[in-house]
Amino acid sequence: MDKLLIRGGRRLHGEVIISGAKNAALPELCAALLTAEPVNLHNVPRLKDVGTMRTLLEHMGVVTQTFGERGGMGFHAADPIRPEAPYELVKTMRASVLALGPLLARFGHAKVSLPGGCAIGSRPVDQHIKGLTAMGAEIVVEHGYMVARLPAGRTRLKGARIATDMVTVTGTENFLMAACLAQGETLLENAAQEPEIPDLAEMLIKMGAKIEGHGSSRIRIQGVEKLHGCTHQVVADRIEAGTFLCAVAAAGGDVLVRHARIDHLEAVVEKLRDAGVTVTVEGDGIRVRSGGASGLKAQNFRTTEYPGFPTDMQAQFMALNAVAQGASMVTETIFENRFMHVDELVRLGANIQIDGKVALVEGVPQLSGAMVMATDLRASASLVIAGLVAQGETLVDRIYHLDRGYDQMEEKLRALGADIERVR
């Protein structure tokens, strides 16, 4: 099992190119199921989850190819397609539920395994079932699978008003894709507004979909009979960009984070500036300058749905707070088990106490290197940031979590001057 060995204390300088967003690429791969024509995507990140989704599509009968230097992938979902996502292929990736809407919309039936457990908390699929049922689908859960089909006599889903009980990103994406081929108008209320949603919508519009309001909480879709192929570039990963901003803030230095969009990171950037970090727009990215941990002021924050502070940045910013001046309060409102990185940060010398959904962080002058274990994707990133500022060597185990969401992170950090290597 691979590990990361980090020798802390080096400042970061130079440029880093942010890869395409995993949370945009995964639904956009599934969107290729909506048409029998070729779909080409650029800037697809080289991640384990993307590879798993590609394998799943190939299992269904989709012809895939890789082209170009910067993440080019092609998909051709011509008939015949096997509309099934087996457990063996999806047990490691919860995003497999995104195949349900496109398969049901185009083929009228689908069999998709229920995703397995998630380390950071429950992500129920009941909202997906509720929304697709409102569009006329008949869905039963049996033997660990969601088995969906259209009623006898129907050939298309029907438009509907869907108001979910809570904001759900993958639910919004599933309904958005399914509604493109539904009969009539679909109105999504309480829709997720994360930047990956409008990126998916823009791709679908290129395929011939009729969508309005994407990027707001109210999305309107007029169904069409058929979609065609397209070429689309995956939006840059705002969470990877935010992670590098926090890494430079904690370690100190001057880095241009290329392809990052500051309008996708407003809540994080505001907190970084309040902490004493200089963050400016420059060229096609964001420049971040920091004097290091000794000049940082701890910041309180509360995670919430976009455009609020993202739960996917909570662990990384907590690592920064752990070495900042003063005390801070971090409140997690999205997932119930998202403080599992705290015990590992404490092993490095952090002073953090948990009280329910709140973590109380008292900044310390110095962390010290130790062996630590990643517990989930973003937790692993927080341990890397902590390792960059810790004195001595930090060895991060279970970095397969990191590989699920970060494209060659150690190579990018090493290019900025970090002393970091993968130990196989």
CSV table of C-alpha atoms in Angstrom, one decimal:
chain,number,residue,atom,x,y,z
A,1,MET,CA,0.0,0.0,0.0
A,2,ASP,CA,1.5,3.4,-1.0
A,3,LYS,CA,2.4,6.0,1.5
A,4,LEU,CA,3.5,9.6,1.3
A,5,LEU,CA,6.8,10.6,3.1
A,6,ILE,CA,6.9,14.4,3.8
A,7,ARG,CA,9.8,16.3,5.3
A,8,GLY,CA,8.3,19.6,6.5
A,9,GLY,CA,9.6,23.1,6.7
A,10,ARG,CA,9.9,24.1,3.0
A,11,ARG,CA,8.2,27.1,1.5
A,12,LEU,CA,6.3,26.7,-1.8
A,13,HIS,CA,7.1,28.7,-4.9
A,14,GLY,CA,6.1,28.6,-8.6
A,15,GLU,CA,3.1,27.6,-10.6
A,16,VAL,CA,0.6,24.7,-10.3
A,17,ILE,CA,-2.0,23.7,-12.8
A,18,ILE,CA,-5.3,22.6,-11.4
A,19,SER,CA,-6.9,19.5,-13.0
A,20,GLY,CA,-10.5,19.0,-14.0
A,21,ALA,CA,-13.0,18.6,-11.3
A,22,LYS,CA,-13.8,15.0,-10.2
A,23,ASN,CA,-17.3,16.0,-9.2
A,24,ALA,CA,-17.9,17.4,-12.7
A,25,ALA,CA,-16.2,14.7,-14.6
A,26,LEU,CA,-18.1,11.8,-13.1
A,27,PRO,CA,-21.6,13.0,-14.0
A,28,GLU,CA,-20.3,14.1,-17.4
A,29,LEU,CA,-19.1,10.6,-18.1
A,30,CYS,CA,-22.5,9.3,-17.3
A,31,ALA,CA,-24.1,12.0,-19.5
A,32,ALA,CA,-22.5,10.2,-22.5
A,33,LEU,CA,-25.1,7.4,-21.9
A,34,LEU,CA,-27.8,9.9,-23.0
A,35,THR,CA,-26.8,9.7,-26.7
A,36,ALA,CA,-25.8,7.1,-29.3
A,37,GLU,CA,-23.4,9.7,-30.8
A,38,PRO,CA,-19.7,10.2,-29.7
A,39,VAL,CA,-19.0,12.4,-26.8
A,40,ASN,CA,-15.5,13.9,-26.2
A,41,LEU,CA,-14.3,15.3,-22.9
A,42,HIS,CA,-11.1,17.3,-22.3
A,43,ASN,CA,-9.4,18.1,-19.0
A,44,VAL,CA,-10.6,14.8,-17.4
A,45,PRO,CA,-8.6,14.2,-14.2
A,46,ARG,CA,-6.5,11.1,-13.8
A,47,LEU,CA,-8.2,9.7,-10.8
A,48,LYS,CA,-9.1,6.3,-9.4
A,49,ASP,CA,-12.9,7.2,-9.3
A,50,VAL,CA,-12.7,8.3,-13.0
A,51,GLY,CA,-11.1,5.0,-13.9
A,52,THR,CA,-13.7,3.1,-12.1
A,53,MET,CA,-16.5,5.0,-13.8
A,54,ARG,CA,-14.9,4.4,-17.2
A,55,THR,CA,-14.7,0.6,-16.4
A,56,LEU,CA,-18.4,0.7,-15.5
A,57,LEU,CA,-19.3,2.3,-18.8
A,58,GLU,CA,-17.2,-0.2,-20.7
A,59,HIS,CA,-19.0,-3.0,-18.9
A,60,MET,CA,-22.3,-1.5,-20.2
A,61,GLY,CA,-21.0,-1.6,-23.7
A,62,VAL,CA,-19.7,2.0,-24.1
A,63,VAL,CA,-16.6,2.2,-26.3
A,64,THR,CA,-14.1,4.5,-24.7
A,65,GLN,CA,-10.7,6.0,-25.7
A,66,THR,CA,-8.0,8.3,-24.4
A,67,PHE,CA,-6.5,11.0,-26.5
A,68,GLY,CA,-4.3,14.1,-26.2
A,69,GLU,CA,-2.0,15.2,-23.4
A,70,ARG,CA,-4.4,17.0,-21.1
A,71,GLY,CA,-7.1,14.5,-20.1
A,72,GLY,CA,-8.8,13.8,-23.4
A,73,MET,CA,-11.4,11.0,-23.3
A,74,GLY,CA,-13.9,9.8,-25.8
A,75,PHE,CA,-17.2,7.8,-25.2
A,76,HIS,CA,-19.5,6.2,-27.7
A,77,ALA,CA,-22.6,4.7,-26.2
A,78,ALA,CA,-24.1,3.2,-29.4
A,79,ASP,CA,-26.6,0.3,-29.1
A,80,PRO,CA,-26.6,-2.2,-27.7
A,81,ILE,CA,-26.0,-1.0,-24.2
A,82,ARG,CA,-26.4,-3.2,-21.1
A,83,PRO,CA,-28.2,-0.8,-18.6
A,84,GLU,CA,-26.8,-2.4,-15.4
A,85,ALA,CA,-24.2,-1.2,-12.8
A,86,PRO,CA,-23.1,-4.3,-10.8
A,87,TYR,CA,-22.0,-4.2,-7.2
A,88,GLU,CA,-18.6,-5.5,-8.0
A,89,LEU,CA,-17.8,-2.4,-10.1
A,90,VAL,CA,-19.5,0.3,-8.0
A,91,LYS,CA,-18.8,-0.8,-4.4
A,92,THR,CA,-15.9,1.6,-4.1
A,93,MET,CA,-17.6,4.6,-5.7
A,94,ARG,CA,-20.8,6.2,-4.6
A,95,ALA,CA,-21.1,8.3,-7.8
A,96,SER,CA,-22.3,5.1,-9.6
A,97,VAL,CA,-25.9,6.2,-8.8
A,98,LEU,CA,-25.4,8.9,-11.5
A,99,ALA,CA,-25.9,6.2,-14.1
A,100,LEU,CA,-29.5,5.6,-13.0
A,101,GLY,CA,-31.1,8.7,-14.5
A,102,PRO,CA,-29.4,8.6,-17.9
A,103,LEU,CA,-30.0,4.8,-18.3
A,104,LEU,CA,-33.7,5.1,-17.4
A,105,ALA,CA,-34.2,8.2,-19.6
A,106,ARG,CA,-32.7,6.7,-22.7
A,107,PHE,CA,-33.5,2.9,-22.4
A,108,GLY,CA,-36.6,2.9,-20.2
A,109,HIS,CA,-35.1,0.5,-17.6
A,110,ALA,CA,-32.0,0.2,-15.4
A,111,LYS,CA,-30.5,-1.9,-12.7
A,112,VAL,CA,-28.0,-0.1,-10.5
A,113,SER,CA,-26.4,-1.4,-7.3
A,114,LEU,CA,-27.0,0.5,-4.1
A,115,PRO,CA,-23.7,2.2,-3.3
A,116,GLY,CA,-21.8,0.9,-0.3
A,117,GLY,CA,-21.1,2.8,3.0
A,118,CYS,CA,-19.3,6.1,3.1
A,119,ALA,CA,-16.6,6.8,5.6
A,120,ILE,CA,-17.7,10.4,6.2
A,121,GLY,CA,-21.4,9.7,6.7
A,122,SER,CA,-24.7,8.7,5.2
A,123,ARG,CA,-25.6,9.8,1.7
A,124,PRO,CA,-29.0,8.2,1.2
A,125,VAL,CA,-30.4,7.5,-2.3
A,126,ASP,CA,-34.0,8.0,-1.3
A,127,GLN,CA,-34.1,11.5,-2.8
A,128,HIS,CA,-33.0,10.0,-6.2
A,129,ILE,CA,-35.8,7.4,-6.0
A,130,LYS,CA,-38.3,10.0,-5.0
A,131,GLY,CA,-37.5,12.4,-7.9
A,132,LEU,CA,-37.4,9.7,-10.6
A,133,THR,CA,-40.6,8.2,-9.3
A,134,ALA,CA,-42.2,11.7,-9.7
A,135,MET,CA,-41.1,11.5,-13.3
A,136,GLY,CA,-43.1,8.3,-13.8
A,137,ALA,CA,-40.5,5.6,-13.1
A,138,GLU,CA,-41.4,2.5,-11.1
A,139,ILE,CA,-38.4,1.7,-8.8
A,140,VAL,CA,-38.0,-1.2,-6.4
A,141,VAL,CA,-35.0,-2.0,-4.2
A,142,GLU,CA,-34.3,-5.7,-4.1
A,143,HIS,CA,-31.2,-7.8,-3.4
A,144,GLY,CA,-29.1,-4.7,-3.1
A,145,TYR,CA,-30.1,-3.2,-6.4
A,146,MET,CA,-32.3,-0.3,-7.5
A,147,VAL,CA,-34.4,-1.8,-10.3
A,148,ALA,CA,-36.1,0.9,-12.3
A,149,ARG,CA,-38.4,0.8,-15.4
A,150,LEU,CA,-41.1,2.8,-17.1
A,151,PRO,CA,-44.7,1.7,-16.7
A,152,ALA,CA,-46.2,-0.5,-19.4
A,153,GLY,CA,-47.2,1.6,-22.4
A,154,ARG,CA,-44.8,4.5,-21.7
A,155,THR,CA,-41.6,5.1,-23.7
A,156,ARG,CA,-40.3,8.2,-22.0
A,157,LEU,CA,-40.2,9.7,-18.5
A,158,LYS,CA,-42.6,12.6,-18.0
A,159,GLY,CA,-41.8,16.1,-16.8
A,160,ALA,CA,-42.5,16.8,-13.2
A,161,ARG,CA,-41.9,19.3,-10.4
A,162,ILE,CA,-39.2,17.9,-8.1
A,163,ALA,CA,-38.6,19.5,-4.7
A,164,THR,CA,-36.1,17.5,-2.7
A,165,ASP,CA,-36.2,17.3,1.1
A,166,MET,CA,-32.6,18.5,1.3
A,167,VAL,CA,-30.1,20.0,-1.2
A,168,THR,CA,-28.5,17.0,-3.0
A,169,VAL,CA,-25.7,17.5,-5.6
A,170,THR,CA,-25.9,14.0,-7.2
A,171,GLY,CA,-29.7,14.1,-7.0
A,172,THR,CA,-29.8,17.4,-8.9
A,173,GLU,CA,-27.4,15.9,-11.5
A,174,ASN,CA,-29.5,12.7,-11.9
A,175,PHE,CA,-32.7,14.6,-12.4
A,176,LEU,CA,-31.1,17.1,-14.7
A,177,MET,CA,-29.8,14.4,-17.0
A,178,ALA,CA,-33.0,12.4,-16.9
A,179,ALA,CA,-35.2,15.4,-17.6
A,180,CYS,CA,-33.4,16.2,-20.8
A,181,LEU,CA,-35.1,13.2,-22.5
A,182,ALA,CA,-38.4,13.4,-20.6
A,183,GLN,CA,-41.7,14.3,-22.2
A,184,GLY,CA,-42.7,17.9,-21.2
A,185,GLU,CA,-41.2,20.3,-18.7
A,186,THR,CA,-39.4,19.4,-15.5
A,187,LEU,CA,-38.9,22.0,-12.7
A,188,LEU,CA,-36.1,21.3,-10.1
A,189,GLU,CA,-36.7,23.2,-6.8
A,190,ASN,CA,-34.1,23.4,-4.1
A,191,ALA,CA,-31.5,22.4,-6.7
A,192,ALA,CA,-27.8,22.3,-5.8
A,193,GLN,CA,-25.9,25.3,-7.0
A,194,GLU,CA,-22.3,24.0,-6.9
A,195,PRO,CA,-20.3,25.0,-10.0
A,196,GLU,CA,-20.2,21.4,-11.2
A,197,ILE,CA,-24.0,21.6,-11.8
A,198,PRO,CA,-23.9,24.5,-14.4
A,199,ASP,CA,-20.8,22.8,-16.0
A,200,LEU,CA,-22.9,19.6,-16.5
A,201,ALA,CA,-25.8,21.7,-17.8
A,202,GLU,CA,-23.6,23.5,-20.3
A,203,MET,CA,-22.4,20.1,-21.6
A,204,LEU,CA,-26.0,18.9,-21.9
A,205,ILE,CA,-27.0,22.1,-23.8
A,206,LYS,CA,-24.2,21.4,-26.3
A,207,MET,CA,-25.9,18.0,-26.7
A,208,GLY,CA,-29.2,19.7,-27.6
A,209,ALA,CA,-30.8,19.9,-24.2
A,210,LYS,CA,-33.1,22.9,-23.3
A,211,ILE,CA,-32.1,24.1,-19.8
A,212,GLU,CA,-32.6,27.4,-17.9
A,213,GLY,CA,-31.7,28.5,-14.5
A,214,HIS,CA,-28.6,26.3,-13.9
A,215,GLY,CA,-26.5,27.7,-11.2
A,216,SER,CA,-29.6,28.8,-9.2
A,217,SER,CA,-31.8,26.8,-6.9
A,218,ARG,CA,-34.5,26.6,-9.5
A,219,ILE,CA,-33.7,24.8,-12.8
A,220,ARG,CA,-36.2,24.4,-15.7
A,221,ILE,CA,-35.7,21.7,-18.3
A,222,GLN,CA,-37.8,21.2,-21.5
A,223,GLY,CA,-37.4,17.6,-22.6
A,224,VAL,CA,-36.4,16.7,-26.1
A,225,GLU,CA,-36.7,13.4,-28.0
A,226,LYS,CA,-33.0,13.0,-28.7
A,227,LEU,CA,-29.6,14.3,-27.8
A,228,HIS,CA,-26.5,14.3,-30.0
A,229,GLY,CA,-22.8,14.1,-29.3
A,230,CYS,CA,-20.6,17.0,-28.2
A,231,THR,CA,-17.1,18.2,-27.2
A,232,HIS,CA,-16.8,19.7,-23.7
A,233,GLN,CA,-14.0,20.7,-21.3
A,234,VAL,CA,-14.4,19.7,-17.7
A,235,VAL,CA,-14.3,22.7,-15.3
A,236,ALA,CA,-11.3,23.1,-13.0
A,237,ASP,CA,-11.5,21.5,-9.6
A,238,ARG,CA,-12.3,24.2,-7.1
A,239,ILE,CA,-11.5,21.8,-4.1
A,240,GLU,CA,-8.0,20.9,-5.5
A,241,ALA,CA,-7.5,24.7,-6.0
A,242,GLY,CA,-8.6,25.5,-2.4
A,243,THR,CA,-6.4,22.7,-1.1
A,244,PHE,CA,-3.3,24.3,-2.7
A,245,LEU,CA,-4.3,27.7,-1.5
A,246,CYS,CA,-4.4,26.3,2.1
A,247,ALA,CA,-1.1,24.5,1.6
A,248,VAL,CA,0.7,27.7,0.5
A,249,ALA,CA,-1.0,29.6,3.3
A,250,ALA,CA,0.3,27.2,6.0
A,251,ALA,CA,3.7,26.4,4.5
A,252,GLY,CA,4.4,30.0,3.3
A,253,GLY,CA,5.5,31.0,-0.1
A,254,ASP,CA,4.2,32.6,-3.4
A,255,VAL,CA,2.4,30.4,-5.9
A,256,LEU,CA,0.2,31.0,-9.0
A,257,VAL,CA,-2.7,28.4,-8.9
A,258,ARG,CA,-3.5,28.2,-12.6
A,259,HIS,CA,-7.0,27.6,-14.0
A,260,ALA,CA,-8.5,28.2,-10.5
A,261,ARG,CA,-11.6,30.4,-10.5
A,262,ILE,CA,-11.9,32.7,-7.5
A,263,ASP,CA,-15.7,33.0,-8.1
A,264,HIS,CA,-15.9,29.3,-7.3
A,265,LEU,CA,-14.0,29.7,-4.0
A,266,GLU,CA,-15.4,33.0,-2.5
A,267,ALA,CA,-16.1,31.6,0.9
A,268,VAL,CA,-12.7,30.0,1.3
A,269,VAL,CA,-10.8,33.0,-0.1
A,270,GLU,CA,-12.6,35.3,2.3
A,271,LYS,CA,-11.5,33.2,5.2
A,272,LEU,CA,-7.9,33.1,3.9
A,273,ARG,CA,-7.8,36.8,3.5
A,274,ASP,CA,-9.1,37.3,7.0
A,275,ALA,CA,-6.4,34.9,8.2
A,276,GLY,CA,-3.7,37.2,6.8
A,277,VAL,CA,-3.1,35.5,3.4
A,278,THR,CA,-2.8,37.6,0.2
A,279,VAL,CA,-5.0,36.2,-2.5
A,280,THR,CA,-5.4,37.9,-5.9
A,281,VAL,CA,-6.7,37.1,-9.4
A,282,GLU,CA,-3.8,36.9,-11.9
A,283,GLY,CA,-4.0,35.8,-15.5
A,284,ASP,CA,-5.9,32.5,-15.7
A,285,GLY,CA,-5.7,31.7,-12.0
A,286,ILE,CA,-5.2,32.8,-8.4
A,287,ARG,CA,-1.9,34.0,-6.8
A,288,VAL,CA,-1.5,33.2,-3.2
A,289,ARG,CA,1.2,34.7,-1.0
A,290,SER,CA,1.8,33.9,2.7
A,291,GLY,CA,4.5,34.4,5.3
A,292,GLY,CA,3.7,31.0,6.8
A,293,ALA,CA,2.0,29.7,9.8
A,294,SER,CA,3.4,32.2,12.3
A,295,GLY,CA,1.6,35.1,10.6
A,296,LEU,CA,-1.8,33.4,10.3
A,297,LYS,CA,-4.9,34.3,12.4
A,298,ALA,CA,-7.2,31.4,13.3
A,299,GLN,CA,-10.7,31.6,11.7
A,300,ASN,CA,-14.1,30.4,12.8
A,301,PHE,CA,-16.2,28.8,10.0
A,302,ARG,CA,-19.3,26.7,9.4
A,303,THR,CA,-19.7,24.3,6.5
A,304,THR,CA,-22.9,24.6,4.4
A,305,GLU,CA,-24.1,24.2,0.8
A,306,TYR,CA,-22.6,26.2,-2.0
A,307,PRO,CA,-22.0,29.2,-2.1
A,308,GLY,CA,-21.2,28.7,1.6
A,309,PHE,CA,-18.0,27.2,3.0
A,310,PRO,CA,-17.6,23.8,1.4
A,311,THR,CA,-17.5,20.7,3.6
A,312,ASP,CA,-14.9,19.4,1.2
A,313,MET,CA,-12.5,22.2,2.4
A,314,GLN,CA,-13.2,21.7,6.1
A,315,ALA,CA,-10.3,19.4,6.9
A,316,GLN,CA,-7.7,21.4,4.9
A,317,PHE,CA,-8.7,24.7,6.6
A,318,MET,CA,-8.6,23.0,10.0
A,319,ALA,CA,-5.0,22.0,9.4
A,320,LEU,CA,-4.2,25.6,8.7
A,321,ASN,CA,-6.1,26.7,11.9
A,322,ALA,CA,-4.0,24.1,13.9
A,323,VAL,CA,-0.9,26.2,13.4
A,324,ALA,CA,-2.5,29.7,13.3
A,325,GLN,CA,-2.5,32.2,16.1
A,326,GLY,CA,-5.4,31.9,18.5
A,327,ALA,CA,-8.4,29.7,18.9
A,328,SER,CA,-11.1,28.8,16.4
A,329,MET,CA,-14.4,27.0,16.2
A,330,VAL,CA,-15.2,24.7,13.2
A,331,THR,CA,-18.8,23.6,12.7
A,332,GLU,CA,-19.6,20.8,10.4
A,333,THR,CA,-23.3,20.7,9.2
A,334,ILE,CA,-23.2,18.5,6.1
A,335,PHE,CA,-21.8,15.1,7.2
A,336,GLU,CA,-21.9,13.5,10.7
A,337,ASN,CA,-18.5,11.7,10.6
A,338,ARG,CA,-16.3,14.3,9.1
A,339,PHE,CA,-13.9,14.9,12.0
A,340,MET,CA,-12.0,11.6,11.7
A,341,HIS,CA,-8.9,13.5,10.7
A,342,VAL,CA,-8.8,15.2,14.1
A,343,ASP,CA,-7.2,12.2,15.9
A,344,GLU,CA,-4.5,12.1,13.2
A,345,LEU,CA,-3.8,15.9,13.4
A,346,VAL,CA,-3.5,15.5,17.2
A,347,ARG,CA,-0.9,12.8,16.6
A,348,LEU,CA,1.1,15.5,14.9
A,349,GLY,CA,0.8,17.8,17.9
A,350,ALA,CA,-2.4,19.7,17.1
A,351,ASN,CA,-4.6,20.9,20.0
A,352,ILE,CA,-8.2,20.0,18.9
A,353,GLN,CA,-11.2,18.9,20.9
A,354,ILE,CA,-14.5,17.7,19.4
A,355,ASP,CA,-18.0,18.5,20.9
A,356,GLY,CA,-20.6,17.0,18.6
A,357,LYS,CA,-20.6,18.9,15.3
A,358,VAL,CA,-18.1,21.4,16.6
A,359,ALA,CA,-14.3,21.2,16.7
A,360,LEU,CA,-12.4,23.6,19.0
A,361,VAL,CA,-8.9,24.3,17.6
A,362,GLU,CA,-6.2,26.0,19.7
A,363,GLY,CA,-3.3,27.0,17.4
A,364,VAL,CA,0.1,25.6,18.4
A,365,PRO,CA,3.6,27.1,17.4
A,366,GLN,CA,4.8,23.8,15.8
A,367,LEU,CA,3.6,20.4,14.7
A,368,SER,CA,6.0,17.5,14.8
A,369,GLY,CA,6.2,14.7,12.2
A,370,ALA,CA,4.7,11.3,12.9
A,371,MET,CA,3.1,8.3,11.2
A,372,VAL,CA,-0.6,9.1,10.4
A,373,MET,CA,-3.4,7.4,8.6
A,374,ALA,CA,-5.8,8.9,6.1
A,375,THR,CA,-9.4,8.1,6.8
A,376,ASP,CA,-11.1,9.7,3.7
A,377,LEU,CA,-10.3,11.8,0.7
A,378,ARG,CA,-10.2,15.3,2.2
A,379,ALA,CA,-8.8,14.1,5.5
A,380,SER,CA,-5.8,12.8,3.6
A,381,ALA,CA,-5.2,16.3,2.1
A,382,SER,CA,-5.3,17.9,5.5
A,383,LEU,CA,-2.6,15.5,6.7
A,384,VAL,CA,-0.4,16.4,3.7
A,385,ILE,CA,-0.8,20.1,4.6
A,386,ALA,CA,0.0,19.4,8.2
A,387,GLY,CA,3.1,17.4,7.1
A,388,LEU,CA,4.3,20.3,5.0
A,389,VAL,CA,4.6,22.5,8.1
A,390,ALA,CA,5.5,19.8,10.7
A,391,GLN,CA,9.1,19.5,12.0
A,392,GLY,CA,10.7,16.3,10.8
A,393,GLU,CA,9.2,13.5,8.8
A,394,THR,CA,5.5,12.7,8.4
A,395,LEU,CA,4.4,9.4,6.8
A,396,VAL,CA,0.8,9.4,5.6
A,397,ASP,CA,-0.6,5.9,5.2
A,398,ARG,CA,-3.7,4.8,3.1
A,399,ILE,CA,-3.2,7.4,0.5
A,400,TYR,CA,-5.4,5.5,-1.9
A,401,HIS,CA,-8.0,7.9,-0.5
A,402,LEU,CA,-5.9,10.8,-1.8
A,403,ASP,CA,-5.7,9.2,-5.3
A,404,ARG,CA,-9.5,9.1,-5.5
A,405,GLY,CA,-9.6,12.9,-5.7
A,406,TYR,CA,-6.2,14.5,-6.4
A,407,ASP,CA,-4.4,14.2,-9.7
A,408,GLN,CA,-0.7,13.6,-8.9
A,409,MET,CA,-0.7,15.7,-5.8
A,410,GLU,CA,2.8,14.8,-4.6
A,411,GLU,CA,4.3,15.6,-8.1
A,412,LYS,CA,2.6,19.0,-8.1
A,413,LEU,CA,3.8,19.8,-4.6
A,414,ARG,CA,7.4,18.6,-5.3
A,415,ALA,CA,7.5,20.9,-8.3
A,416,LEU,CA,6.7,23.8,-5.9
A,417,GLY,CA,9.6,22.9,-3.7
A,418,ALA,CA,8.0,20.5,-1.2
A,419,ASP,CA,10.1,17.6,0.1
A,420,ILE,CA,7.6,14.9,-0.6
A,421,GLU,CA,7.8,11.4,-2.1
A,422,ARG,CA,5.6,8.4,-2.7
A,423,VAL,CA,6.8,5.3,-0.9
A,424,ARG,CA,5.6,2.1,-2.5
